[in-house]
Amino acid sequence: MKKSTKAMLMLVMMLALVLAGCGSKEVTMKEFASSDGTVTISMDEKWQLEDMGVGSEGWVAAFTEDGSEGILVMQMSKELYGANIPDMDTWKSVIESSYPMSDLKEETNPSIPGMNIAGTYSCTVTADGVTGAGRVVYGETDYAYYSILYASPKLNDAKVTYFNNVCASFKETVQ
């Protein structure tokens, strides 16, 4: 009896290890660029780029195939809009009026090359009438103010790691 219990326990443990390995999936990153070419960022190659319309030339927006998750990189050039957006607080107000956020909690800043980060927050965000979990980073370069917003039904450690990797791939190219 002890032998069969031991064998069964080993079988269950092996099955658990096999299933745990099958649950992880490799994400292949692809570079996405704004329509004006001033900013690029790498996201899951399966995500789809979406045109955000007139006035969003320096933006990058990509979403999962079912639209349940998305990342928006929003840029406001200081040269073009400096009189209207004189500082980071004004920029934050502009973003939060377009994408209402609540329950903001300060988080550790991700690494974003070339950007001075003003703050990173977890939050509840509403976009296109849908409310979900969010993470937002506010920052600036000499050229522009930025916001990088991730919205998902739920955030977990793997999604936060993915978002941090996306942020780390940020590149600004201005002439």
PDB file of C-alpha atoms in Angstrom:
ATOM      1  CA  MET A   1       0.000   0.000   0.000  1.00  0.00           C
ATOM      2  CA  LYS A   2       2.832   2.412   0.864  1.00  0.00           C
ATOM      3  CA  LYS A   3       4.506   1.728  -2.489  1.00  0.00           C
ATOM      4  CA  SER A   4       1.369   2.565  -4.487  1.00  0.00           C
ATOM      5  CA  THR A   5       0.762   5.770  -2.479  1.00  0.00           C
ATOM      6  CA  LYS A   6       4.352   6.837  -3.048  1.00  0.00           C
ATOM      7  CA  ALA A   7       4.110   6.037  -6.760  1.00  0.00           C
ATOM      8  CA  MET A   8       0.815   7.922  -7.041  1.00  0.00           C
ATOM      9  CA  LEU A   9       2.282  10.941  -5.263  1.00  0.00           C
ATOM     10  CA  MET A  10       5.274  10.945  -7.638  1.00  0.00           C
ATOM     11  CA  LEU A  11       2.961  10.697 -10.638  1.00  0.00           C
ATOM     12  CA  VAL A  12       0.864  13.626  -9.412  1.00  0.00           C
ATOM     13  CA  MET A  13       3.991  15.726  -8.816  1.00  0.00           C
ATOM     14  CA  MET A  14       5.337  14.946 -12.296  1.00  0.00           C
ATOM     15  CA  LEU A  15       1.978  15.785 -13.866  1.00  0.00           C
ATOM     16  CA  ALA A  16       1.898  19.089 -11.972  1.00  0.00           C
ATOM     17  CA  LEU A  17       5.380  19.974 -13.262  1.00  0.00           C
ATOM     18  CA  VAL A  18       4.428  19.127 -16.835  1.00  0.00           C
ATOM     19  CA  LEU A  19       1.223  21.187 -16.642  1.00  0.00           C
ATOM     20  CA  ALA A  20       3.017  24.137 -15.060  1.00  0.00           C
ATOM     21  CA  GLY A  21       5.492  24.142 -17.940  1.00  0.00           C
ATOM     22  CA  CYS A  22       2.690  24.096 -20.500  1.00  0.00           C
ATOM     23  CA  GLY A  23       1.039  27.120 -18.935  1.00  0.00           C
ATOM     24  CA  SER A  24       3.880  29.508 -19.651  1.00  0.00           C
ATOM     25  CA  LYS A  25       3.993  31.120 -23.049  1.00  0.00           C
ATOM     26  CA  GLU A  26       6.818  32.917 -24.735  1.00  0.00           C
ATOM     27  CA  VAL A  27       5.992  36.445 -25.885  1.00  0.00           C
ATOM     28  CA  THR A  28       7.697  37.603 -29.066  1.00  0.00           C
ATOM     29  CA  MET A  29       8.129  41.351 -29.065  1.00  0.00           C
ATOM     30  CA  LYS A  30       7.699  43.555 -32.132  1.00  0.00           C
ATOM     31  CA  GLU A  31       8.516  47.225 -32.521  1.00  0.00           C
ATOM     32  CA  PHE A  32       5.541  49.534 -33.064  1.00  0.00           C
ATOM     33  CA  ALA A  33       6.041  53.157 -34.200  1.00  0.00           C
ATOM     34  CA  SER A  34       3.963  56.311 -34.030  1.00  0.00           C
ATOM     35  CA  SER A  35       2.683  57.565 -37.376  1.00  0.00           C
ATOM     36  CA  ASP A  36       5.155  60.479 -37.298  1.00  0.00           C
ATOM     37  CA  GLY A  37       8.056  58.157 -36.386  1.00  0.00           C
ATOM     38  CA  THR A  38       9.056  60.114 -33.270  1.00  0.00           C
ATOM     39  CA  VAL A  39       8.479  57.245 -30.832  1.00  0.00           C
ATOM     40  CA  THR A  40       8.763  53.464 -30.988  1.00  0.00           C
ATOM     41  CA  ILE A  41       8.034  50.829 -28.404  1.00  0.00           C
ATOM     42  CA  SER A  42       8.071  47.028 -28.484  1.00  0.00           C
ATOM     43  CA  MET A  43       4.998  44.994 -27.591  1.00  0.00           C
ATOM     44  CA  ASP A  44       3.681  41.485 -28.155  1.00  0.00           C
ATOM     45  CA  GLU A  45       3.769  40.847 -31.903  1.00  0.00           C
ATOM     46  CA  LYS A  46       0.213  39.491 -31.720  1.00  0.00           C
ATOM     47  CA  TRP A  47      -1.098  42.860 -30.596  1.00  0.00           C
ATOM     48  CA  GLN A  48      -2.612  45.114 -33.245  1.00  0.00           C
ATOM     49  CA  LEU A  49      -1.727  48.738 -33.868  1.00  0.00           C
ATOM     50  CA  GLU A  50      -4.707  51.101 -33.809  1.00  0.00           C
ATOM     51  CA  ASP A  51      -4.943  54.561 -35.348  1.00  0.00           C
ATOM     52  CA  MET A  52      -6.100  56.984 -32.650  1.00  0.00           C
ATOM     53  CA  GLY A  53      -7.042  59.688 -35.180  1.00  0.00           C
ATOM     54  CA  VAL A  54      -6.067  63.265 -35.922  1.00  0.00           C
ATOM     55  CA  GLY A  55      -3.845  64.887 -33.307  1.00  0.00           C
ATOM     56  CA  SER A  56      -2.314  61.612 -32.187  1.00  0.00           C
ATOM     57  CA  GLU A  57       0.597  61.477 -34.621  1.00  0.00           C
ATOM     58  CA  GLY A  58       3.127  60.927 -31.807  1.00  0.00           C
ATOM     59  CA  TRP A  59       1.034  58.211 -30.171  1.00  0.00           C
ATOM     60  CA  VAL A  60       1.343  54.439 -30.297  1.00  0.00           C
ATOM     61  CA  ALA A  61      -1.713  52.384 -29.388  1.00  0.00           C
ATOM     62  CA  ALA A  62      -1.838  48.600 -29.597  1.00  0.00           C
ATOM     63  CA  PHE A  63      -4.425  46.140 -28.342  1.00  0.00           C
ATOM     64  CA  THR A  64      -4.924  42.412 -28.021  1.00  0.00           C
ATOM     65  CA  GLU A  65      -6.960  40.779 -30.774  1.00  0.00           C
ATOM     66  CA  ASP A  66     -10.081  40.714 -28.595  1.00  0.00           C
ATOM     67  CA  GLY A  67      -9.489  44.309 -27.423  1.00  0.00           C
ATOM     68  CA  SER A  68      -9.447  43.348 -23.746  1.00  0.00           C
ATOM     69  CA  GLU A  69      -5.929  44.739 -23.123  1.00  0.00           C
ATOM     70  CA  GLY A  70      -4.115  47.697 -24.531  1.00  0.00           C
ATOM     71  CA  ILE A  71      -1.136  49.952 -24.154  1.00  0.00           C
ATOM     72  CA  LEU A  72      -1.159  53.589 -25.228  1.00  0.00           C
ATOM     73  CA  VAL A  73       1.950  55.705 -25.497  1.00  0.00           C
ATOM     74  CA  MET A  74       0.754  59.301 -25.607  1.00  0.00           C
ATOM     75  CA  GLN A  75       3.127  62.076 -26.589  1.00  0.00           C
ATOM     76  CA  MET A  76       2.672  65.847 -26.438  1.00  0.00           C
ATOM     77  CA  SER A  77       5.445  67.772 -28.148  1.00  0.00           C
ATOM     78  CA  LYS A  78       6.661  70.692 -26.041  1.00  0.00           C
ATOM     79  CA  GLU A  79       7.588  72.618 -29.181  1.00  0.00           C
ATOM     80  CA  LEU A  80       4.130  72.401 -30.731  1.00  0.00           C
ATOM     81  CA  TYR A  81       1.965  72.538 -27.614  1.00  0.00           C
ATOM     82  CA  GLY A  82       4.241  74.194 -25.053  1.00  0.00           C
ATOM     83  CA  ALA A  83       1.906  77.147 -24.469  1.00  0.00           C
ATOM     84  CA  ASN A  84      -1.065  74.842 -23.851  1.00  0.00           C
ATOM     85  CA  ILE A  85       0.824  72.199 -21.818  1.00  0.00           C
ATOM     86  CA  PRO A  86       3.374  74.143 -19.752  1.00  0.00           C
ATOM     87  CA  ASP A  87       4.124  71.447 -17.147  1.00  0.00           C
ATOM     88  CA  MET A  88       3.663  67.851 -16.014  1.00  0.00           C
ATOM     89  CA  ASP A  89       0.624  68.607 -13.827  1.00  0.00           C
ATOM     90  CA  THR A  90      -1.235  70.032 -16.838  1.00  0.00           C
ATOM     91  CA  TRP A  91      -0.231  66.988 -18.903  1.00  0.00           C
ATOM     92  CA  LYS A  92      -1.544  64.629 -16.209  1.00  0.00           C
ATOM     93  CA  SER A  93      -4.856  66.531 -16.170  1.00  0.00           C
ATOM     94  CA  VAL A  94      -5.175  66.198 -19.943  1.00  0.00           C
ATOM     95  CA  ILE A  95      -4.603  62.422 -19.795  1.00  0.00           C
ATOM     96  CA  GLU A  96      -6.878  61.851 -16.813  1.00  0.00           C
ATOM     97  CA  SER A  97      -9.704  63.815 -18.463  1.00  0.00           C
ATOM     98  CA  SER A  98      -9.497  61.509 -21.500  1.00  0.00           C
ATOM     99  CA  TYR A  99      -8.935  58.308 -19.511  1.00  0.00           C
ATOM    100  CA  PRO A 100     -10.520  58.707 -16.055  1.00  0.00           C
ATOM    101  CA  MET A 101      -8.454  57.048 -13.323  1.00  0.00           C
ATOM    102  CA  SER A 102      -9.282  56.322  -9.710  1.00  0.00           C
ATOM    103  CA  ASP A 103      -7.650  54.504  -6.785  1.00  0.00           C
ATOM    104  CA  LEU A 104      -4.200  55.734  -7.847  1.00  0.00           C
ATOM    105  CA  LYS A 105      -1.415  54.086  -5.874  1.00  0.00           C
ATOM    106  CA  GLU A 106       2.215  55.047  -6.402  1.00  0.00           C
ATOM    107  CA  GLU A 107       4.379  52.198  -7.732  1.00  0.00           C
ATOM    108  CA  THR A 108       8.054  51.629  -8.493  1.00  0.00           C
ATOM    109  CA  ASN A 109       9.114  53.346 -11.706  1.00  0.00           C
ATOM    110  CA  PRO A 110      10.118  51.109 -14.603  1.00  0.00           C
ATOM    111  CA  SER A 111      13.323  51.808 -16.490  1.00  0.00           C
ATOM    112  CA  ILE A 112      12.621  54.003 -19.529  1.00  0.00           C
ATOM    113  CA  PRO A 113      15.723  55.027 -21.501  1.00  0.00           C
ATOM    114  CA  GLY A 114      16.053  58.782 -22.044  1.00  0.00           C
ATOM    115  CA  MET A 115      12.954  59.703 -20.043  1.00  0.00           C
ATOM    116  CA  ASN A 116      12.695  61.540 -16.731  1.00  0.00           C
ATOM    117  CA  ILE A 117       9.870  59.735 -14.959  1.00  0.00           C
ATOM    118  CA  ALA A 118       7.516  61.901 -12.916  1.00  0.00           C
ATOM    119  CA  GLY A 119       5.585  58.964 -11.442  1.00  0.00           C
ATOM    120  CA  THR A 120       4.163  55.483 -11.928  1.00  0.00           C
ATOM    121  CA  TYR A 121       0.767  54.447 -10.578  1.00  0.00           C
ATOM    122  CA  SER A 122      -1.511  51.439 -10.448  1.00  0.00           C
ATOM    123  CA  CYS A 123      -5.137  52.471 -10.825  1.00  0.00           C
ATOM    124  CA  THR A 124      -8.619  51.700 -12.010  1.00  0.00           C
ATOM    125  CA  VAL A 125      -9.000  53.174 -15.497  1.00  0.00           C
ATOM    126  CA  THR A 126     -11.973  53.752 -17.780  1.00  0.00           C
ATOM    127  CA  ALA A 127     -11.440  53.724 -21.542  1.00  0.00           C
ATOM    128  CA  ASP A 128     -14.254  53.699 -24.106  1.00  0.00           C
ATOM    129  CA  GLY A 129     -16.752  53.067 -21.312  1.00  0.00           C
ATOM    130  CA  VAL A 130     -14.951  49.946 -20.067  1.00  0.00           C
ATOM    131  CA  THR A 131     -13.413  49.952 -16.584  1.00  0.00           C
ATOM    132  CA  GLY A 132     -10.439  47.766 -15.670  1.00  0.00           C
ATOM    133  CA  ALA A 133      -7.093  47.626 -13.942  1.00  0.00           C
ATOM    134  CA  GLY A 134      -4.426  50.010 -15.114  1.00  0.00           C
ATOM    135  CA  ARG A 135      -0.865  51.101 -14.750  1.00  0.00           C
ATOM    136  CA  VAL A 136       0.274  54.526 -15.905  1.00  0.00           C
ATOM    137  CA  VAL A 137       3.686  56.163 -16.195  1.00  0.00           C
ATOM    138  CA  TYR A 138       4.152  59.910 -16.630  1.00  0.00           C
ATOM    139  CA  GLY A 139       7.454  61.248 -17.875  1.00  0.00           C
ATOM    140  CA  GLU A 140       9.189  63.736 -20.099  1.00  0.00           C
ATOM    141  CA  THR A 141      12.116  64.182 -22.414  1.00  0.00           C
ATOM    142  CA  ASP A 142      13.549  67.428 -23.769  1.00  0.00           C
ATOM    143  CA  TYR A 143      11.196  66.995 -26.734  1.00  0.00           C
ATOM    144  CA  ALA A 144       7.850  65.971 -25.197  1.00  0.00           C
ATOM    145  CA  TYR A 145       5.643  64.963 -22.292  1.00  0.00           C
ATOM    146  CA  TYR A 146       4.675  61.279 -22.250  1.00  0.00           C
ATOM    147  CA  SER A 147       2.163  58.979 -20.690  1.00  0.00           C
ATOM    148  CA  ILE A 148       2.298  55.210 -21.066  1.00  0.00           C
ATOM    149  CA  LEU A 149      -0.972  53.594 -20.037  1.00  0.00           C
ATOM    150  CA  TYR A 150      -1.702  49.861 -19.745  1.00  0.00           C
ATOM    151  CA  ALA A 151      -5.319  48.780 -19.323  1.00  0.00           C
ATOM    152  CA  SER A 152      -6.453  45.206 -18.690  1.00  0.00           C
ATOM    153  CA  PRO A 153      -9.385  43.467 -16.986  1.00  0.00           C
ATOM    154  CA  LYS A 154      -6.920  42.391 -14.259  1.00  0.00           C
ATOM    155  CA  LEU A 155      -3.229  42.934 -13.616  1.00  0.00           C
ATOM    156  CA  ASN A 156      -0.929  40.309 -12.147  1.00  0.00           C
ATOM    157  CA  ASP A 157       2.837  40.058 -11.696  1.00  0.00           C
ATOM    158  CA  ALA A 158       3.367  38.663 -15.210  1.00  0.00           C
ATOM    159  CA  LYS A 159       1.446  41.562 -16.794  1.00  0.00           C
ATOM    160  CA  VAL A 160       3.330  44.138 -14.713  1.00  0.00           C
ATOM    161  CA  THR A 161       6.621  42.543 -15.832  1.00  0.00           C
ATOM    162  CA  TYR A 162       5.407  42.677 -19.455  1.00  0.00           C
ATOM    163  CA  PHE A 163       4.495  46.367 -19.045  1.00  0.00           C
ATOM    164  CA  ASN A 164       7.914  47.124 -17.534  1.00  0.00           C
ATOM    165  CA  ASN A 165       9.585  45.377 -20.506  1.00  0.00           C
ATOM    166  CA  VAL A 166       7.471  47.437 -22.908  1.00  0.00           C
ATOM    167  CA  CYS A 167       8.535  50.621 -21.100  1.00  0.00           C
ATOM    168  CA  ALA A 168      12.200  49.580 -21.252  1.00  0.00           C
ATOM    169  CA  SER A 169      11.953  49.361 -25.060  1.00  0.00           C
ATOM    170  CA  PHE A 170      10.943  53.042 -25.432  1.00  0.00           C
ATOM    171  CA  LYS A 171      12.869  55.006 -28.091  1.00  0.00           C
ATOM    172  CA  GLU A 172      12.399  58.625 -29.102  1.00  0.00           C
ATOM    173  CA  THR A 173      13.704  59.769 -32.491  1.00  0.00           C
ATOM    174  CA  VAL A 174      13.433  63.480 -33.185  1.00  0.00           C
ATOM    175  CA  GLN A 175      15.283  65.632 -35.715  1.00  0.00           C
TER     176      GLN A 175
END
